[in-house]
mmCIF file with all atom_site columns, C-alpha atoms in Angstrom:
data_model
loop_
_atom_site.group_PDB
_atom_site.id
_atom_site.type_symbol
_atom_site.label_atom_id
_atom_site.label_alt_id
_atom_site.label_comp_id
_atom_site.label_asym_id
_atom_site.label_entity_id
_atom_site.label_seq_id
_atom_site.pdbx_PDB_ins_code
_atom_site.Cartn_x
_atom_site.Cartn_y
_atom_site.Cartn_z
_atom_site.occupancy
_atom_site.B_iso_or_equiv
_atom_site.pdbx_formal_charge
_atom_site.auth_seq_id
_atom_site.auth_comp_id
_atom_site.auth_asym_id
_atom_site.auth_atom_id
_atom_site.pdbx_PDB_model_num
ATOM 1   C CA . MET A 1 1   ? 117.252 -53.417 181.631 1.00 73.00 ? 1   MET A CA 1
ATOM 2   C CA . LYS A 1 2   ? 116.417 -53.901 177.964 1.00 78.00 ? 2   LYS A CA 1
ATOM 3   C CA . PRO A 1 3   ? 118.689 -52.287 175.271 1.00 88.00 ? 3   PRO A CA 1
ATOM 4   C CA . LEU A 1 4   ? 117.710 -48.723 174.403 1.00 95.00 ? 4   LEU A CA 1
ATOM 5   C CA . THR A 1 5   ? 117.481 -47.198 170.973 1.00 94.00 ? 5   THR A CA 1
ATOM 6   C CA . HIS A 1 6   ? 118.683 -43.544 171.057 1.00 96.00 ? 6   HIS A CA 1
ATOM 7   C CA . LEU A 1 7   ? 116.838 -41.554 168.380 1.00 97.00 ? 7   LEU A CA 1
ATOM 8   C CA . ASP A 1 8   ? 118.401 -38.296 169.353 1.00 96.00 ? 8   ASP A CA 1
ATOM 9   C CA . HIS A 1 9   ? 119.573 -36.364 172.510 1.00 96.00 ? 9   HIS A CA 1
ATOM 10  C CA . HIS A 1 10  ? 115.942 -35.867 173.607 1.00 96.00 ? 10  HIS A CA 1
ATOM 11  C CA . PHE A 1 11  ? 114.201 -39.269 172.949 1.00 98.00 ? 11  PHE A CA 1
ATOM 12  C CA . SER A 1 12  ? 115.049 -42.980 173.170 1.00 98.00 ? 12  SER A CA 1
ATOM 13  C CA . THR A 1 13  ? 112.896 -46.060 172.951 1.00 98.00 ? 13  THR A CA 1
ATOM 14  C CA . SER A 1 14  ? 112.832 -49.409 174.702 1.00 97.00 ? 14  SER A CA 1
ATOM 15  C CA . PRO A 1 15  ? 110.743 -52.677 174.641 1.00 96.00 ? 15  PRO A CA 1
ATOM 16  C CA . GLN A 1 16  ? 108.581 -53.198 177.630 1.00 95.00 ? 16  GLN A CA 1
ATOM 17  C CA . ILE A 1 17  ? 110.139 -52.048 180.884 1.00 95.00 ? 17  ILE A CA 1
ATOM 18  C CA . SER A 1 18  ? 109.571 -53.406 184.435 1.00 94.00 ? 18  SER A CA 1
ATOM 19  C CA . LEU A 1 19  ? 109.217 -51.601 187.791 1.00 95.00 ? 19  LEU A CA 1
ATOM 20  C CA . GLU A 1 20  ? 112.812 -52.791 188.511 1.00 95.00 ? 20  GLU A CA 1
ATOM 21  C CA . ASP A 1 21  ? 114.104 -51.022 185.388 1.00 96.00 ? 21  ASP A CA 1
ATOM 22  C CA . LEU A 1 22  ? 113.006 -47.563 186.539 1.00 97.00 ? 22  LEU A CA 1
ATOM 23  C CA . ALA A 1 23  ? 116.056 -47.132 188.901 1.00 97.00 ? 23  ALA A CA 1
ATOM 24  C CA . HIS A 1 24  ? 118.328 -47.915 185.932 1.00 96.00 ? 24  HIS A CA 1
ATOM 25  C CA . ILE A 1 25  ? 116.359 -45.567 183.659 1.00 97.00 ? 25  ILE A CA 1
ATOM 26  C CA . LYS A 1 26  ? 116.812 -42.765 186.167 1.00 98.00 ? 26  LYS A CA 1
ATOM 27  C CA . ALA A 1 27  ? 120.468 -43.555 186.721 1.00 97.00 ? 27  ALA A CA 1
ATOM 28  C CA . ALA A 1 28  ? 120.887 -43.393 182.882 1.00 96.00 ? 28  ALA A CA 1
ATOM 29  C CA . GLY A 1 29  ? 119.877 -39.785 183.075 1.00 97.00 ? 29  GLY A CA 1
ATOM 30  C CA . PHE A 1 30  ? 116.219 -39.875 181.814 1.00 98.00 ? 30  PHE A CA 1
ATOM 31  C CA . HIS A 1 31  ? 113.729 -37.396 183.275 1.00 98.00 ? 31  HIS A CA 1
ATOM 32  C CA . SER A 1 32  ? 110.482 -38.698 181.743 1.00 99.00 ? 32  SER A CA 1
ATOM 33  C CA . ILE A 1 33  ? 108.862 -41.941 180.629 1.00 98.00 ? 33  ILE A CA 1
ATOM 34  C CA . VAL A 1 34  ? 106.087 -42.286 177.991 1.00 98.00 ? 34  VAL A CA 1
ATOM 35  C CA . CYS A 1 35  ? 104.137 -45.565 177.936 1.00 98.00 ? 35  CYS A CA 1
ATOM 36  C CA . ASN A 1 36  ? 102.652 -46.339 174.523 1.00 97.00 ? 36  ASN A CA 1
ATOM 37  C CA . ARG A 1 37  ? 101.387 -49.751 175.356 1.00 95.00 ? 37  ARG A CA 1
ATOM 38  C CA . PRO A 1 38  ? 97.713  -50.130 176.193 1.00 93.00 ? 38  PRO A CA 1
ATOM 39  C CA . ASP A 1 39  ? 97.257  -51.836 179.539 1.00 90.00 ? 39  ASP A CA 1
ATOM 40  C CA . GLU A 1 40  ? 95.076  -54.592 178.222 1.00 85.00 ? 40  GLU A CA 1
ATOM 41  C CA . GLU A 1 41  ? 97.515  -55.542 175.419 1.00 84.00 ? 41  GLU A CA 1
ATOM 42  C CA . ASP A 1 42  ? 99.387  -58.376 177.277 1.00 78.00 ? 42  ASP A CA 1
ATOM 43  C CA . GLY A 1 43  ? 96.517  -59.695 179.474 1.00 78.00 ? 43  GLY A CA 1
ATOM 44  C CA . GLY A 1 44  ? 98.007  -58.355 182.747 1.00 71.00 ? 44  GLY A CA 1
ATOM 45  C CA . VAL A 1 45  ? 101.451 -59.930 182.436 1.00 82.00 ? 45  VAL A CA 1
ATOM 46  C CA . HIS A 1 46  ? 103.294 -56.606 182.913 1.00 85.00 ? 46  HIS A CA 1
ATOM 47  C CA . PRO A 1 47  ? 102.562 -53.772 185.368 1.00 89.00 ? 47  PRO A CA 1
ATOM 48  C CA . ASP A 1 48  ? 99.788  -51.439 184.011 1.00 90.00 ? 48  ASP A CA 1
ATOM 49  C CA . HIS A 1 49  ? 100.460 -47.828 183.385 1.00 94.00 ? 49  HIS A CA 1
ATOM 50  C CA . ARG A 1 50  ? 99.123  -46.759 186.831 1.00 95.00 ? 50  ARG A CA 1
ATOM 51  C CA . GLN A 1 51  ? 101.675 -48.957 188.606 1.00 95.00 ? 51  GLN A CA 1
ATOM 52  C CA . MET A 1 52  ? 104.447 -47.670 186.412 1.00 96.00 ? 52  MET A CA 1
ATOM 53  C CA . GLU A 1 53  ? 103.370 -44.109 186.855 1.00 97.00 ? 53  GLU A CA 1
ATOM 54  C CA . ALA A 1 54  ? 103.227 -44.409 190.614 1.00 98.00 ? 54  ALA A CA 1
ATOM 55  C CA . GLU A 1 55  ? 106.688 -45.862 190.908 1.00 97.00 ? 55  GLU A CA 1
ATOM 56  C CA . ALA A 1 56  ? 108.195 -43.486 188.337 1.00 98.00 ? 56  ALA A CA 1
ATOM 57  C CA . THR A 1 57  ? 106.643 -40.475 190.174 1.00 98.00 ? 57  THR A CA 1
ATOM 58  C CA . ARG A 1 58  ? 107.902 -41.721 193.468 1.00 97.00 ? 58  ARG A CA 1
ATOM 59  C CA . MET A 1 59  ? 111.441 -41.813 191.952 1.00 96.00 ? 59  MET A CA 1
ATOM 60  C CA . GLY A 1 60  ? 111.142 -38.288 190.587 1.00 98.00 ? 60  GLY A CA 1
ATOM 61  C CA . LEU A 1 61  ? 110.436 -39.214 186.918 1.00 98.00 ? 61  LEU A CA 1
ATOM 62  C CA . ALA A 1 62  ? 107.650 -37.598 184.970 1.00 98.00 ? 62  ALA A CA 1
ATOM 63  C CA . PHE A 1 63  ? 105.293 -40.032 183.203 1.00 98.00 ? 63  PHE A CA 1
ATOM 64  C CA . ALA A 1 64  ? 102.797 -39.875 180.399 1.00 98.00 ? 64  ALA A CA 1
ATOM 65  C CA . TYR A 1 65  ? 100.404 -42.557 179.150 1.00 97.00 ? 65  TYR A CA 1
ATOM 66  C CA . VAL A 1 66  ? 99.670  -42.362 175.415 1.00 97.00 ? 66  VAL A CA 1
ATOM 67  C CA . PRO A 1 67  ? 98.381  -45.917 174.503 1.00 96.00 ? 67  PRO A CA 1
ATOM 68  C CA . VAL A 1 68  ? 98.439  -46.850 170.873 1.00 95.00 ? 68  VAL A CA 1
ATOM 69  C CA . THR A 1 69  ? 97.049  -50.100 169.308 1.00 92.00 ? 69  THR A CA 1
ATOM 70  C CA . PRO A 1 70  ? 99.668  -51.842 167.022 1.00 88.00 ? 70  PRO A CA 1
ATOM 71  C CA . GLY A 1 71  ? 99.030  -50.822 163.464 1.00 88.00 ? 71  GLY A CA 1
ATOM 72  C CA . ARG A 1 72  ? 96.849  -47.877 164.347 1.00 91.00 ? 72  ARG A CA 1
ATOM 73  C CA . ILE A 1 73  ? 99.122  -44.898 164.320 1.00 95.00 ? 73  ILE A CA 1
ATOM 74  C CA . GLY A 1 74  ? 97.232  -42.064 162.645 1.00 95.00 ? 74  GLY A CA 1
ATOM 75  C CA . PRO A 1 75  ? 96.955  -38.281 162.917 1.00 96.00 ? 75  PRO A CA 1
ATOM 76  C CA . VAL A 1 76  ? 95.071  -38.386 166.252 1.00 96.00 ? 76  VAL A CA 1
ATOM 77  C CA . GLU A 1 77  ? 97.664  -40.641 167.992 1.00 96.00 ? 77  GLU A CA 1
ATOM 78  C CA . ILE A 1 78  ? 100.513 -38.532 166.649 1.00 96.00 ? 78  ILE A CA 1
ATOM 79  C CA . LYS A 1 79  ? 98.800  -35.248 167.832 1.00 97.00 ? 79  LYS A CA 1
ATOM 80  C CA . ASP A 1 80  ? 98.216  -36.935 171.345 1.00 97.00 ? 80  ASP A CA 1
ATOM 81  C CA . PHE A 1 81  ? 101.846 -38.063 171.462 1.00 97.00 ? 81  PHE A CA 1
ATOM 82  C CA . ARG A 1 82  ? 103.162 -34.720 170.357 1.00 97.00 ? 82  ARG A CA 1
ATOM 83  C CA . SER A 1 83  ? 101.118 -32.922 173.094 1.00 97.00 ? 83  SER A CA 1
ATOM 84  C CA . ALA A 1 84  ? 102.190 -35.370 175.743 1.00 96.00 ? 84  ALA A CA 1
ATOM 85  C CA . ILE A 1 85  ? 105.915 -35.018 175.199 1.00 96.00 ? 85  ILE A CA 1
ATOM 86  C CA . ALA A 1 86  ? 105.765 -31.297 174.724 1.00 96.00 ? 86  ALA A CA 1
ATOM 87  C CA . GLY A 1 87  ? 105.265 -30.902 178.460 1.00 91.00 ? 87  GLY A CA 1
ATOM 88  C CA . LEU A 1 88  ? 107.793 -33.425 179.672 1.00 97.00 ? 88  LEU A CA 1
ATOM 89  C CA . PRO A 1 89  ? 111.398 -32.760 180.711 1.00 97.00 ? 89  PRO A CA 1
ATOM 90  C CA . GLY A 1 90  ? 113.930 -34.564 178.621 1.00 96.00 ? 90  GLY A CA 1
ATOM 91  C CA . PRO A 1 91  ? 115.557 -36.785 177.992 1.00 98.00 ? 91  PRO A CA 1
ATOM 92  C CA . ILE A 1 92  ? 112.516 -38.986 177.519 1.00 98.00 ? 92  ILE A CA 1
ATOM 93  C CA . LEU A 1 93  ? 112.265 -42.796 177.274 1.00 98.00 ? 93  LEU A CA 1
ATOM 94  C CA . GLY A 1 94  ? 109.275 -44.087 175.328 1.00 98.00 ? 94  GLY A CA 1
ATOM 95  C CA . TYR A 1 95  ? 108.314 -47.824 175.538 1.00 97.00 ? 95  TYR A CA 1
ATOM 96  C CA . CYS A 1 96  ? 105.781 -50.252 174.186 1.00 96.00 ? 96  CYS A CA 1
ATOM 97  C CA . ARG A 1 97  ? 106.035 -53.980 173.580 1.00 93.00 ? 97  ARG A CA 1
ATOM 98  C CA . LEU A 1 98  ? 109.035 -53.816 171.275 1.00 94.00 ? 98  LEU A CA 1
ATOM 99  C CA . GLY A 1 99  ? 109.750 -50.070 171.139 1.00 95.00 ? 99  GLY A CA 1
ATOM 100 C CA . ILE A 1 100 ? 108.586 -49.791 167.523 1.00 95.00 ? 100 ILE A CA 1
ATOM 101 C CA . ARG A 1 101 ? 105.383 -47.811 168.169 1.00 96.00 ? 101 ARG A CA 1
ATOM 102 C CA . SER A 1 102 ? 107.173 -45.398 170.364 1.00 97.00 ? 102 SER A CA 1
ATOM 103 C CA . ARG A 1 103 ? 109.874 -44.885 167.587 1.00 97.00 ? 103 ARG A CA 1
ATOM 104 C CA . ILE A 1 104 ? 107.248 -44.376 164.897 1.00 97.00 ? 104 ILE A CA 1
ATOM 105 C CA . LEU A 1 105 ? 105.252 -41.933 167.030 1.00 97.00 ? 105 LEU A CA 1
ATOM 106 C CA . TYR A 1 106 ? 108.315 -39.853 167.739 1.00 98.00 ? 106 TYR A CA 1
ATOM 107 C CA . GLU A 1 107 ? 109.535 -39.827 164.161 1.00 96.00 ? 107 GLU A CA 1
ATOM 108 C CA . ARG A 1 108 ? 106.120 -38.876 162.882 1.00 96.00 ? 108 ARG A CA 1
ATOM 109 C CA . SER A 1 109 ? 105.564 -36.237 165.488 1.00 94.00 ? 109 SER A CA 1
ATOM 110 C CA . ARG A 1 110 ? 108.551 -34.211 164.443 1.00 88.00 ? 110 ARG A CA 1
#
């Protein structure tokens, strides 16, 4: 599993995760995952959000998909992110390619 950045007791970020990482994420005590990486961003190299959501749900983790294009974090994206995490049980792990978009979204949504 990739190294996590803990922003506070409720939210952490990570670079791109894999299906295999989900068991470690659950074991680490997370209850929800937010994907901020658009499916088409990497040309299909990583599992898309539907695959991640299906496996996360199977494992008892909540999942939200709030895709954000790099460099395009504006009021709409922040509002969508805020709405998505408001309904998720914490702690929450947000991920994107490097974890930076997830961190920025969380910080700007507070």
